[in-house]
Coordinates of C-alpha atoms and ligand atoms in Angstrom, one line a residue:
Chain A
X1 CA 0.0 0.0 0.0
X2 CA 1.4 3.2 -1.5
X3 CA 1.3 6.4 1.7
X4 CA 1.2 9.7 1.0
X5 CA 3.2 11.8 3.7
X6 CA 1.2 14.9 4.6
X7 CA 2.1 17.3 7.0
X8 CA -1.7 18.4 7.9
X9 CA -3.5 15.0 8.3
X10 CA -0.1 12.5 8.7
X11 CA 0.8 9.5 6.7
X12 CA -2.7 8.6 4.8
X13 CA -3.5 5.7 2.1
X14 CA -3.1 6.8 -1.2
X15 CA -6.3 4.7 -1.7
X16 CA -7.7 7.9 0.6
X17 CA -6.6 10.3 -2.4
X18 CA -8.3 11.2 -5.7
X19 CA -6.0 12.4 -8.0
X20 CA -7.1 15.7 -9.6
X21 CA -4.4 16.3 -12.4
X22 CA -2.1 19.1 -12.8
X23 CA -2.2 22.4 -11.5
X24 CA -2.9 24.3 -15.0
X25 CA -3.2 28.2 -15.4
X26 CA -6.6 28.8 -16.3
X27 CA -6.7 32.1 -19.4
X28 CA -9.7 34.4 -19.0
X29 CA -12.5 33.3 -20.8
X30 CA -13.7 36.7 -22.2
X31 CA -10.1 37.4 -23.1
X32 CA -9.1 34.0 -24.7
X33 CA -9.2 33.2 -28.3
X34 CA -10.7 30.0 -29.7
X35 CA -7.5 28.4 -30.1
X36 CA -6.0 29.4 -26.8
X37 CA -9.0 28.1 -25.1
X38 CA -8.9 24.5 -26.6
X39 CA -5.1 24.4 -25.6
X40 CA -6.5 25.1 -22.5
X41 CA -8.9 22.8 -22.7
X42 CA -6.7 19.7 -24.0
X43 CA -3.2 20.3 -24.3
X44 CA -1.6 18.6 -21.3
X45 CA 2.4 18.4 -20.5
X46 CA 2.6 14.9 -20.8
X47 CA 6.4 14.2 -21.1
X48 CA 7.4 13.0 -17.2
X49 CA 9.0 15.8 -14.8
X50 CA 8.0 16.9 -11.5
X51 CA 4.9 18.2 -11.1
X52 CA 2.2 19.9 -9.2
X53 CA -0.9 18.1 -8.9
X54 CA -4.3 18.8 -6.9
X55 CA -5.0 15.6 -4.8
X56 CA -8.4 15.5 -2.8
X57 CA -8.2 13.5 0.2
X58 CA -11.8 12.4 0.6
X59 CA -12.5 11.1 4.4
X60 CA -11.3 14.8 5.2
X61 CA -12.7 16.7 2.4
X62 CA -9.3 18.9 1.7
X63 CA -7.7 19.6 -1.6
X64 CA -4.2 19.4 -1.4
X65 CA -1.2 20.7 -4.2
X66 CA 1.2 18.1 -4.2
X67 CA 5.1 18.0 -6.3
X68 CA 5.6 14.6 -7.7
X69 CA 7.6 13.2 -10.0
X70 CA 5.8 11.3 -12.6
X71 CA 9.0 8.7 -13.5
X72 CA 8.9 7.7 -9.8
X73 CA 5.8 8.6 -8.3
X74 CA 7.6 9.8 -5.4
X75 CA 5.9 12.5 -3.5
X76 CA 8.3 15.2 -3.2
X77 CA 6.7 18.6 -1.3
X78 CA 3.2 19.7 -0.1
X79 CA 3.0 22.9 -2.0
X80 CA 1.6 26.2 -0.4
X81 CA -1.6 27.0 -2.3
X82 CA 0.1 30.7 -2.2
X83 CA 2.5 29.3 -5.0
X84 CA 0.3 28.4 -7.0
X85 CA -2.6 31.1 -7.1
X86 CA -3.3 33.8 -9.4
X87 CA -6.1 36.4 -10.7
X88 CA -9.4 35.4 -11.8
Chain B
X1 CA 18.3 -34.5 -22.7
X2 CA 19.5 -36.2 -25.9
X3 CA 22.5 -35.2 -26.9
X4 CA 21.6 -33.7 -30.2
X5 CA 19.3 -31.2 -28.7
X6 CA 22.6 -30.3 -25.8
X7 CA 25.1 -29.7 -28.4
X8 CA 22.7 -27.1 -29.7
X9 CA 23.3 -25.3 -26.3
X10 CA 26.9 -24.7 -27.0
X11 CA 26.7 -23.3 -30.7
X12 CA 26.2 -19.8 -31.6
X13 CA 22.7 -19.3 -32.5
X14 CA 23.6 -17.7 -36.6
X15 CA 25.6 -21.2 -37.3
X16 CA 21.7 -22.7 -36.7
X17 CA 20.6 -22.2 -40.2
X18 CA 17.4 -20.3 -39.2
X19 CA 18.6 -18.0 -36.2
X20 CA 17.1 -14.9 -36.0
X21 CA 13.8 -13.3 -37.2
X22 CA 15.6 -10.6 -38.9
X23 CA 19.4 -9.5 -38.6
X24 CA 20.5 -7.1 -36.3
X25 CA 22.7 -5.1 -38.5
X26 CA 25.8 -3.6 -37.0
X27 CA 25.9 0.3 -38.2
X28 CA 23.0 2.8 -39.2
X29 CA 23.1 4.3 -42.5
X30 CA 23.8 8.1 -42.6
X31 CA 20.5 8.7 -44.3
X32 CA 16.8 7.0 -44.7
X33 CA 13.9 7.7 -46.5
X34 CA 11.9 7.1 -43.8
X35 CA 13.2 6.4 -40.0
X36 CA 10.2 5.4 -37.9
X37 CA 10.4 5.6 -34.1
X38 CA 9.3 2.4 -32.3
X39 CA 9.9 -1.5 -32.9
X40 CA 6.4 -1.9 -31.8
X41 CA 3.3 -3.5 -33.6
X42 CA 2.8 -0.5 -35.0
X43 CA 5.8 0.6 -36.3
X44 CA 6.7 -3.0 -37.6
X45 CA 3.4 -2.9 -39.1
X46 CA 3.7 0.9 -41.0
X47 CA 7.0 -0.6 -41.7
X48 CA 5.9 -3.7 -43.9
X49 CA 3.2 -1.9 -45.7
X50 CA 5.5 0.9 -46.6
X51 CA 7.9 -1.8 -48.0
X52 CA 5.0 -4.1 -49.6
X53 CA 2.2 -1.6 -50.8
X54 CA 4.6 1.1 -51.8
X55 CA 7.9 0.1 -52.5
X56 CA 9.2 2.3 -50.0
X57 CA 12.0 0.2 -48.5
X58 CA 15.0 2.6 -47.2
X59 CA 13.8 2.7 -44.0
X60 CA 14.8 2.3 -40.2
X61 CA 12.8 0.7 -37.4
X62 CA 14.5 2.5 -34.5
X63 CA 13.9 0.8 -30.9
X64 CA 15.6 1.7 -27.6
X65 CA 14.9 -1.6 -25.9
X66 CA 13.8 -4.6 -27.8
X67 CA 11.2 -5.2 -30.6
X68 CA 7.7 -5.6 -28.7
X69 CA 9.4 -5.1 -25.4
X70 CA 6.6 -1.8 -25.3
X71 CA 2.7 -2.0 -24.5
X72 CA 2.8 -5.0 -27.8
X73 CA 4.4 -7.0 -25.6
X74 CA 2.4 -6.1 -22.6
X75 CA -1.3 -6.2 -23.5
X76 CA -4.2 -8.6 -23.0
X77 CA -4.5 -9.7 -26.7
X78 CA -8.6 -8.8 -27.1
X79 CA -9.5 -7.9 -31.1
X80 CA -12.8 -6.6 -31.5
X81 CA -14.9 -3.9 -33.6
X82 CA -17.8 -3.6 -31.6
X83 CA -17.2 0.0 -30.6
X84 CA -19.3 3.2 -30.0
X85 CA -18.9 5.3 -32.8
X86 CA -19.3 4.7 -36.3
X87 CA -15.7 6.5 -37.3
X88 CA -14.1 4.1 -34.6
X89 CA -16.7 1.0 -35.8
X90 CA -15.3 1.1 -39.4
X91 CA -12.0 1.5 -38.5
X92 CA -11.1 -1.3 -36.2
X93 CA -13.3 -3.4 -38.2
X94 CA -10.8 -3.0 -40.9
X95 CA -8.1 -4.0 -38.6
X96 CA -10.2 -7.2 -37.6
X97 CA -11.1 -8.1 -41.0
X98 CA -7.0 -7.7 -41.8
X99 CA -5.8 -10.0 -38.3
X100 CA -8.2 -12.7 -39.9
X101 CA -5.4 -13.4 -42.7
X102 CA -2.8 -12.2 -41.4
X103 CA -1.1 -15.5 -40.1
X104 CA -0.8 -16.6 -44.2
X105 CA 0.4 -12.8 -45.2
X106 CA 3.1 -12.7 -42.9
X107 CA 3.9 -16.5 -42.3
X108 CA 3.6 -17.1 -38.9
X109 CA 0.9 -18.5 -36.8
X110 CA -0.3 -15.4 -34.8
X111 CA -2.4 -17.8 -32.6
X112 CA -5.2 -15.4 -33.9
X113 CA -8.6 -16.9 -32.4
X114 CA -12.0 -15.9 -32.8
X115 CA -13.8 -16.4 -29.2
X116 CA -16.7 -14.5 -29.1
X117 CA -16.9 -11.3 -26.9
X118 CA -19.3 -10.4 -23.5
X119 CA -19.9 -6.6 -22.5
X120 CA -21.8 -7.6 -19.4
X121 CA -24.3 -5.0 -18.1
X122 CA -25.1 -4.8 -14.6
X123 CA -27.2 -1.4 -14.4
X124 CA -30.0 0.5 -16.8
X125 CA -27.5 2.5 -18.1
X126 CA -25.5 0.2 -19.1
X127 CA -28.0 -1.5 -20.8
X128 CA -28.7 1.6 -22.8
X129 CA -25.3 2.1 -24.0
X130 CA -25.4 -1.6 -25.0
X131 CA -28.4 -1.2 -26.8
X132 CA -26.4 2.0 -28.4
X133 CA -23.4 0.3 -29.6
X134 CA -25.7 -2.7 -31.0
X135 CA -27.4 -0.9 -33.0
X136 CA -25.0 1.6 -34.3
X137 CA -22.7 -2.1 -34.7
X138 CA -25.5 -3.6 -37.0
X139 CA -26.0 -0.6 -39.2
X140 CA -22.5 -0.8 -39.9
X141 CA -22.4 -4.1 -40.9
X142 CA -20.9 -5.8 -37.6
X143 CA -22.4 -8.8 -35.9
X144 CA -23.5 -7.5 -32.1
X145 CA -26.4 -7.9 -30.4
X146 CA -27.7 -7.6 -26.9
X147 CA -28.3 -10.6 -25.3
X148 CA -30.1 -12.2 -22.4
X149 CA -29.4 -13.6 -18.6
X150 CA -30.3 -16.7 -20.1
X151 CA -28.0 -16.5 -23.3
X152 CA -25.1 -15.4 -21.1
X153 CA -25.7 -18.8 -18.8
X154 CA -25.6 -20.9 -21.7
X155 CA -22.7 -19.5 -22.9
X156 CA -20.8 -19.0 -19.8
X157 CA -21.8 -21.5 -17.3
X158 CA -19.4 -21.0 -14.6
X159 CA -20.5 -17.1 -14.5
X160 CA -22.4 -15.7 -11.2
X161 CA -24.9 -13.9 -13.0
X162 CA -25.6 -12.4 -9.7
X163 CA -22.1 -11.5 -8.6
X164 CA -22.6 -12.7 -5.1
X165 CA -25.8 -10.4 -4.7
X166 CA -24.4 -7.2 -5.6
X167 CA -24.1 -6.4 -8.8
X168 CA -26.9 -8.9 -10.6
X169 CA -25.7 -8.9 -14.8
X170 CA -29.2 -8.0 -16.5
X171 CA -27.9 -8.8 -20.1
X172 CA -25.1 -8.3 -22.1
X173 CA -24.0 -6.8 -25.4
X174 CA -22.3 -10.0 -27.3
X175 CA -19.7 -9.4 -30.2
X176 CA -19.0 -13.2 -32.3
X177 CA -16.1 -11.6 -34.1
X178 CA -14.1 -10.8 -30.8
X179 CA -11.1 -12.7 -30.5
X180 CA -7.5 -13.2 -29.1
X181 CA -4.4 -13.6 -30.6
X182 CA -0.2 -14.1 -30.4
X183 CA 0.9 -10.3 -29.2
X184 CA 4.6 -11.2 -29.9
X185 CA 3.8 -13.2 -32.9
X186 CA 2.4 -9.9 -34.8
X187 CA 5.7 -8.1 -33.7
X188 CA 8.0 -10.5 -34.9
X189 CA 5.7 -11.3 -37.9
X190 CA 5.8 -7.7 -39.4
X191 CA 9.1 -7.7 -38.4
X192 CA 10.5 -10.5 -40.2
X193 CA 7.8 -9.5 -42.9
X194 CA 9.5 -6.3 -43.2
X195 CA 13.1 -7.1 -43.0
X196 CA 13.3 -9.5 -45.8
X197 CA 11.9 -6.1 -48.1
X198 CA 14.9 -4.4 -47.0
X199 CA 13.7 -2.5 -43.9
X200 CA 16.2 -2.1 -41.3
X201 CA 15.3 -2.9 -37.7
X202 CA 17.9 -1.3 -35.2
X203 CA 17.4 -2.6 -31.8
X204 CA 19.0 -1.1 -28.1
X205 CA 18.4 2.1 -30.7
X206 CA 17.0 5.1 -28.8
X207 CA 16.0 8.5 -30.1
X208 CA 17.4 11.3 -27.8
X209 CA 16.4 14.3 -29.9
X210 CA 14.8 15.3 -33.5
X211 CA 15.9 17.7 -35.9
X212 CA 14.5 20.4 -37.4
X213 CA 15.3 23.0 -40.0
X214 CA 15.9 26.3 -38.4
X215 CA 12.7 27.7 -38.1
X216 CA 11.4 24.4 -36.8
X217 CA 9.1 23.7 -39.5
X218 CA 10.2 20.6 -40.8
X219 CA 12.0 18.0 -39.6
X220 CA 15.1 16.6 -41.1
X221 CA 16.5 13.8 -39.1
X222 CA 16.8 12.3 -35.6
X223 CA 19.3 11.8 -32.7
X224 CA 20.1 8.8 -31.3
X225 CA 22.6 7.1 -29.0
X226 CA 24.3 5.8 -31.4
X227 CA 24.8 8.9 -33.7
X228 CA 22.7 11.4 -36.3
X229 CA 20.3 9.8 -38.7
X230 CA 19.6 12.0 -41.8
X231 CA 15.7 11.0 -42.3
X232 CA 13.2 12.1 -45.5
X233 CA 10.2 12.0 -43.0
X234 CA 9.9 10.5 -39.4
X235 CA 7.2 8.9 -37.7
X236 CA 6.8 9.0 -34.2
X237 CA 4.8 5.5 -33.2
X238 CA 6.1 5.0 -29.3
X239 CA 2.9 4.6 -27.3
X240 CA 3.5 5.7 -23.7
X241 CA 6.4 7.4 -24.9
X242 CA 5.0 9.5 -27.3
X243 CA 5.0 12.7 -24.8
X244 CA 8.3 12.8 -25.1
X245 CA 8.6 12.3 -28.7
X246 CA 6.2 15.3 -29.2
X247 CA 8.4 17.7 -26.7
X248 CA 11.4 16.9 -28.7
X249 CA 9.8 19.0 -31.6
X250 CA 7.4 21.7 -29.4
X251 CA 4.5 20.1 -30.3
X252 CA 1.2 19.9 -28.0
X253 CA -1.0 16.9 -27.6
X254 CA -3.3 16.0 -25.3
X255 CA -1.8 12.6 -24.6
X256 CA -1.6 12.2 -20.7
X257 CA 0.5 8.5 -19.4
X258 CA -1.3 6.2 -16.8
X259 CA -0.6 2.2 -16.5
X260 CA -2.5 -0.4 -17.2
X261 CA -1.9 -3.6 -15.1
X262 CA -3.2 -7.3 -16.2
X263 CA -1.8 -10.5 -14.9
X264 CA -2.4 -14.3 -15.2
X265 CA -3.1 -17.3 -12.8
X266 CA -1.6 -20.6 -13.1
X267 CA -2.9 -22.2 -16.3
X268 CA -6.1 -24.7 -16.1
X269 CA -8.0 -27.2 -18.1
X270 CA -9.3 -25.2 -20.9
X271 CA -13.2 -24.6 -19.7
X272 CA -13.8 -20.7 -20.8
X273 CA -13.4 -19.9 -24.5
X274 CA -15.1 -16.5 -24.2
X275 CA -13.7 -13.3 -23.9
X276 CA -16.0 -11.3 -20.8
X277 CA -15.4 -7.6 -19.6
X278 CA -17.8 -5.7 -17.1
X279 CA -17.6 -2.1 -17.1
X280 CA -19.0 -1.8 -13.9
X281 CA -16.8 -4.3 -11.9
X282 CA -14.2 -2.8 -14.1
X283 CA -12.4 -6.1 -14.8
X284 CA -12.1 -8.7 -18.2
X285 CA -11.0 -11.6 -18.1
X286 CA -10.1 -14.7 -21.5
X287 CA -8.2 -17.7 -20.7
X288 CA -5.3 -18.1 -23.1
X289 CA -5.0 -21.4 -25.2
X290 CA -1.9 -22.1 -22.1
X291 CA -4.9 -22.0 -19.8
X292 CA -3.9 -19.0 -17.8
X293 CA -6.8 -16.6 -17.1
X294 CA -5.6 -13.3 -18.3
X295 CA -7.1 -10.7 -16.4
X296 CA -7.0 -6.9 -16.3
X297 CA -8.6 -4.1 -14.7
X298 CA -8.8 -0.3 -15.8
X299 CA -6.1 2.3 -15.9
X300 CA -3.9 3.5 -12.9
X301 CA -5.9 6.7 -11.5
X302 CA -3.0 8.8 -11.8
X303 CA 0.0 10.0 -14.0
X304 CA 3.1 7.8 -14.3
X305 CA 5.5 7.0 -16.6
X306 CA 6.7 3.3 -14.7
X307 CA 6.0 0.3 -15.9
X308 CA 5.8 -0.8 -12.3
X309 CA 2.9 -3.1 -10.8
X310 CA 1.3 -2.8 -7.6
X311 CA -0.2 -5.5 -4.9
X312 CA -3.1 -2.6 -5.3
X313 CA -4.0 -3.4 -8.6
X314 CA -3.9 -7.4 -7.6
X315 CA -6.2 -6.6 -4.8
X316 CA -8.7 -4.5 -6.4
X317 CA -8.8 -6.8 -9.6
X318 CA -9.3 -10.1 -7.9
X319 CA -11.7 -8.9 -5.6
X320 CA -14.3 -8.3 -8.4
X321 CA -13.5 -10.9 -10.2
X322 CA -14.3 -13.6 -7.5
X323 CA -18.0 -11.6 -7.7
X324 CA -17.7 -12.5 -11.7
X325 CA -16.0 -16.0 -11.7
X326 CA -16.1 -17.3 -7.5
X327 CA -13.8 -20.5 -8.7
X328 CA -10.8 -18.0 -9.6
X329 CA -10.3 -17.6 -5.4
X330 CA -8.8 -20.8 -5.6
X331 CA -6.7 -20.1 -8.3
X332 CA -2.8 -18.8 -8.0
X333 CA -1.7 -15.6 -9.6
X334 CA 1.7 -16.2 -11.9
X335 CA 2.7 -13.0 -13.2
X336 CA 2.0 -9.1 -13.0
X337 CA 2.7 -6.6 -15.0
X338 CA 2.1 -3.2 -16.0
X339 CA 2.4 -0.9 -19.8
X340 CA 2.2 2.8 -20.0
X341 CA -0.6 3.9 -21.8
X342 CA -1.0 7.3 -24.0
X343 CA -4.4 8.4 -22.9
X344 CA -6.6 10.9 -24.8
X345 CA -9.8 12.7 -23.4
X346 CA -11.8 11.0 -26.2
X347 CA -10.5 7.6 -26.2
X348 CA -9.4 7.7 -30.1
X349 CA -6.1 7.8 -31.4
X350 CA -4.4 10.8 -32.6
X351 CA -3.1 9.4 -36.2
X352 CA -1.7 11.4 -39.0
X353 CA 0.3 14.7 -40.2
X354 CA 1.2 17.1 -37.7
X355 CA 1.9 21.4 -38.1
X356 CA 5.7 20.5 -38.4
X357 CA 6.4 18.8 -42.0
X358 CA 7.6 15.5 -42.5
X359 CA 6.9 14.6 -39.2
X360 CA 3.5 11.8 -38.6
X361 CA 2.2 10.8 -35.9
X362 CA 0.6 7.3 -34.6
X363 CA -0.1 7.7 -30.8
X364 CA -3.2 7.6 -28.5
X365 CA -3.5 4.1 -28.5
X366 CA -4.1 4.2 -24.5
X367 CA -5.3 0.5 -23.5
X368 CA -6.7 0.2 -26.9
X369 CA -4.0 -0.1 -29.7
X370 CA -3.3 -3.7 -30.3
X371 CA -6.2 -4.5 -32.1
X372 CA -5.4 -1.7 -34.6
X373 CA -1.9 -2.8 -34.9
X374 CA -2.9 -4.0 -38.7
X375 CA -4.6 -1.3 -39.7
X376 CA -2.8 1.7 -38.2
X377 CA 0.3 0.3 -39.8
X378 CA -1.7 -0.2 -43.2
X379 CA -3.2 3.4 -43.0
X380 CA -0.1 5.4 -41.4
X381 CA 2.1 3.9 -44.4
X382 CA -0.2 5.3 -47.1
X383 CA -0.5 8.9 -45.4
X384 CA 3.3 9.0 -45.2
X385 CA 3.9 7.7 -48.6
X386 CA 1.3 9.7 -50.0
X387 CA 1.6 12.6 -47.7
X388 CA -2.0 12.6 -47.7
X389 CA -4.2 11.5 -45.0
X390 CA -5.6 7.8 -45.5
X391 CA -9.5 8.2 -45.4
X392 CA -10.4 5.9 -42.6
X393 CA -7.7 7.9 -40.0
X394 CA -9.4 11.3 -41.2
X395 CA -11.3 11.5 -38.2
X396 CA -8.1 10.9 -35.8
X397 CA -6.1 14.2 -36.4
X398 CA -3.8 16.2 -33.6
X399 CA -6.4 19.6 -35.4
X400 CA -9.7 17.6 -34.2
X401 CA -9.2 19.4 -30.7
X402 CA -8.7 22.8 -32.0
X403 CA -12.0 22.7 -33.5
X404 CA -13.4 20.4 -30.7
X405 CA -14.3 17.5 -32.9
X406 CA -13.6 15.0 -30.4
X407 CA -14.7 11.0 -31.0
X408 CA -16.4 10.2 -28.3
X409 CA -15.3 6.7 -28.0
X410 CA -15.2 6.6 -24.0
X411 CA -19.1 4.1 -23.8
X412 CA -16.9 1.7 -25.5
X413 CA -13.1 1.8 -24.3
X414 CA -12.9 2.9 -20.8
X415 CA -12.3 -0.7 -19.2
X416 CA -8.2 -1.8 -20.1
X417 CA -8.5 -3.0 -23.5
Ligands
FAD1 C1 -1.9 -4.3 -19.7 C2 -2.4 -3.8 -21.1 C3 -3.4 -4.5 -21.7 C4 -3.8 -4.1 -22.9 N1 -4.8 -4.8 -23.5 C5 -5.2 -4.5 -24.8 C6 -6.2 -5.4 -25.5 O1 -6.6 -6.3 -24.9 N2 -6.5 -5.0 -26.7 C7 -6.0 -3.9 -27.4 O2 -6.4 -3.7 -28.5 N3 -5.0 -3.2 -26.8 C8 -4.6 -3.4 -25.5 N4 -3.7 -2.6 -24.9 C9 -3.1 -1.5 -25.6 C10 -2.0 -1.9 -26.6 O3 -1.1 -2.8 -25.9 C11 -1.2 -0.8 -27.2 O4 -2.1 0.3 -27.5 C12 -0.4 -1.2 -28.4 O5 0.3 -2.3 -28.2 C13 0.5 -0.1 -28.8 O6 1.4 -0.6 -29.8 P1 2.6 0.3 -30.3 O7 3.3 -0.5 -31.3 O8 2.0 1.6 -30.7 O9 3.4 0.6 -29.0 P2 4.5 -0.2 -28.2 O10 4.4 -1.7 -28.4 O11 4.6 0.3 -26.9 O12 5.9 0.2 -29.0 C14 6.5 1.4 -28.9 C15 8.0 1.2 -28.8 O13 8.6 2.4 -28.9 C16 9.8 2.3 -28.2 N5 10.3 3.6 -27.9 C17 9.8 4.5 -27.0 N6 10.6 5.6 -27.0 C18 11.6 5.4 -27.9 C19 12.7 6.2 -28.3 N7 12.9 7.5 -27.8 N8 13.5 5.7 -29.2 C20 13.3 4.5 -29.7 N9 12.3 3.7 -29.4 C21 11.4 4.2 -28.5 C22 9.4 1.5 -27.0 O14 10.5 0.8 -26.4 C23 8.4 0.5 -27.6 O15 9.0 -0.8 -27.9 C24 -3.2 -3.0 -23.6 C25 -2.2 -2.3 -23.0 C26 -1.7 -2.7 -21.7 C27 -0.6 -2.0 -21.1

């Protein structure tokens, strides 16, 4: 059983976890062409790397940002939702 | 052991007369026609029907491990047309009709066996998209139906139709044409097929880079670990890898990596000659003419580029399918395994040209690809040899997202195969 290390709620199940994909930059809808918005839409960085990812842990309701690698699957940081906001 | 089998043991295997299934030559050539990227199905496959259909024969199989070492290797064998959509229902029908001949085109017994194919439905809505896919299957020419509780117990005797009380099956959609076949057999097959009309196959091979001209607009060759390959046109036909193929030249895709884990138990007495799948256990199982129940489940939930296999999956799997098939509790598991698989929102494959010329792409084949091995080889080699997208892969294109023309294929592929 694969455990994901999190300093809020302590070592919990992976099992616990939803994966919710990359964090992704959402453009503004009024602003965004066509084009840009399908990119949006579907274009996904799928070579391997580290990443941030939104994981929802479901018995305590909480979304967490997590940096993984995707060639090891190790988790690396939990990552301060500060980083990672922006306008809407 | 008689000693005319032993002394075989100490000879090299080339003095044998019939050694290899093609030669491994020692050096690449400065320049190709076409170099395609992959010793897969599918780029064995694109690489004998470049050679036999168009003459095209300077070209290089490049493979960084070892031919059908990738998802080929690695799948659960299941050949079927009955699919949702009538762009995807022609198209892997075409790739059935082509696996039915294909052990006398290629002259090798691919194992290829029709056994009849079981979508079971366990809910309303699955009954509906059964109903769906039957009818859009008939229209088109393919023999589906839905069938009965009663049907499926003739069929399948050793089924629980009521999954130990949980999940009761009410019917099924039924495909006759479904079948299994020799994964490694319809590597070496094209391979072989290919190589004696000239094609190169370099194994242990990897591309680290692709070339462009300067304003990155067309491509003009590859690098690899063992040196720079001039190229005419490239085609990039790596499966889980194909992320990294498309970064190598700036190009987006939608493609997203997750494994797909199957395993098999210790073979048995041949008792089940159906293929069955249920969506909403998320398991299918088919026992292989060894006797080993192949089973598999549905894609890894999240993002990985491993070919690692977990006692999760093994858990999960066998818990439904002791609600499908209660006998297989007693049964021991041999092997595990894992492939990565190039996932797409829609559940098609991305086939064809790309922005950048001279470069094609054959990717997208998620948990789906073997059964188009024949046909996406067939159709890929007259698109690059004609630069001009084949007909039946019109619908496939990188462009169908720009304009939000997705497929739609998802009622019929989401479980692992
Ligand atoms: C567990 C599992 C079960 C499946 N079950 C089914 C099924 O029942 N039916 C079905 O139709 N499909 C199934 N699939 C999907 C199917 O296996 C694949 O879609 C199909 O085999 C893809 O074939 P391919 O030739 O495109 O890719 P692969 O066989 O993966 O070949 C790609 C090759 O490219 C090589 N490569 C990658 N990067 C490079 C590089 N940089 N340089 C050189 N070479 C490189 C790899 O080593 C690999 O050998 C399953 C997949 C899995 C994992």
């Amino acid at each position: 059983m694969k455990v994901i290390d999190c300093p809020h709620i302590g070592k919990r199940p992976m099992s616990e976890f939803v994966y919710g994909h990359e964090v992704r930059e959402m453009p503004k809808p009024s602003e965004a062409s066509d084009k840009e918005w399908a990119d949006y839409v579907f274009s996904r960085d799928g070579a391997p790397g580290v990443k941030k990812e939104w994981w929802h842990h479901v018995p305590s309701g909480i979304w967490f940002v997590f940096e993984r690698d995707t060639l090891t699957d190790k988790f690396i940081r939990l990552v301060d939702i500060a980083e990672v906001q922006y306008e809407l | 052991m008689p000693y005319r089998l032993l002394k075989y043991a100490f000879k090299n295997p080339e003095e044998l007369g019939d050694p290899r299934y093609f030669d491994q030559p020692e050096k690449l050539k400065s320049s190709y026609d076409v170099v395609i990227i992959g010793g897969g199905g599918h780029g064995l496959a694109c690489a004998y029907y470049l050679a036999r259909d168009f003459g095209i024969t300077n070209v290089a199989v490049l493979e960084q491990g070892y031919v059908g070492g990738g998802n080929t290797g690695r799948n659960t064998t299941i050949v079927r047309s009955n699919y949702l959509t009538p762009e995807g229902v022609k198209f892997y029908d075409e790739s059935l009709k082509l696996y039915l001949d294909l052990s006398d085109d290629l002259d090798i017994n691919l194992m290829y066996s029709t056994r009849g194919h079981f979508t079971l439905a366990h809910s309303d809505s699955a009954m509906r998209t059964s109903r769906w896919r039957a009818e859009t299957n008939k229209h088109l020419g393919i023999d589906s139906e839905v069938v009965d509780r009663q049907f499926i117990k003739n069929e399948v005797p050793y089924l629980d139709l009521d999954c130990g009380g949980t999940h009761p099956i009410m019917g099924a959609l039924y495909h006759g044409p479904g079948a299994v076949a020799r994964h490694d057999a319809v590597a070496w097959g094209y391979g072989r097929a290919a190589n004696v009309r000239g094609v190169e196959i370099h194994q242990k091979t990897q591309v680290t880079g692709i070339k462009t001209n300067d304003d990155g607009t067309k491509v003009v060759g590859v690098e690899t670990n063992r040196g720079f390959v001039q190229a005419g046109k490239v085609i990039s036909m790596v499966a889980g890898s194909s992320p990294r193929i498309t970064s190598m030249v700036g190009l987006k895709t939608p493609i997203e990596i997750f494994p797909l884990q199957a395993c098999v138990t210790e073979p048995v007495k041949p008792f089940m000659d159906t293929i069955i799948v249920s969506g909403s256990l998320h398991c299918y199982v088919s026992q292989s003419s060894r006797g080993e129940m192949v089973m598999g489940a549905s894609a890894d939930p999240q993002e990985l580029h491993s070919t690692r296999s977990s006692f999760d999956f093994v858990e999960g799997l066998t818990d439904q399918m002791m609600d499908l098939l209660p006998f297989t509790g007693g049964l021991r598991l041999m092997r595990q395994w894992a492939g990565m698989c190039d996932m797409t929102p829609d559940f098609a494959p991305i086939m064809g040209k790309t922005p950048i010329d001279n470069f094609y792409l054959d990717g997208g084949w998620g948990t789906w690809g073997f059964k188009a091995t024949p046909v996406s080889g067939k159709t890929m080699a007259y698109t690059v040899a004609n630069d001009k997208v084949h007909d039946l892969i019109k619908p496939f294109g990188l462009d169908r997202f720009d304009t939000y023309k997705l497929v739609g294929e998802k009622g019929a592929a989401s479980v692992g195969h």
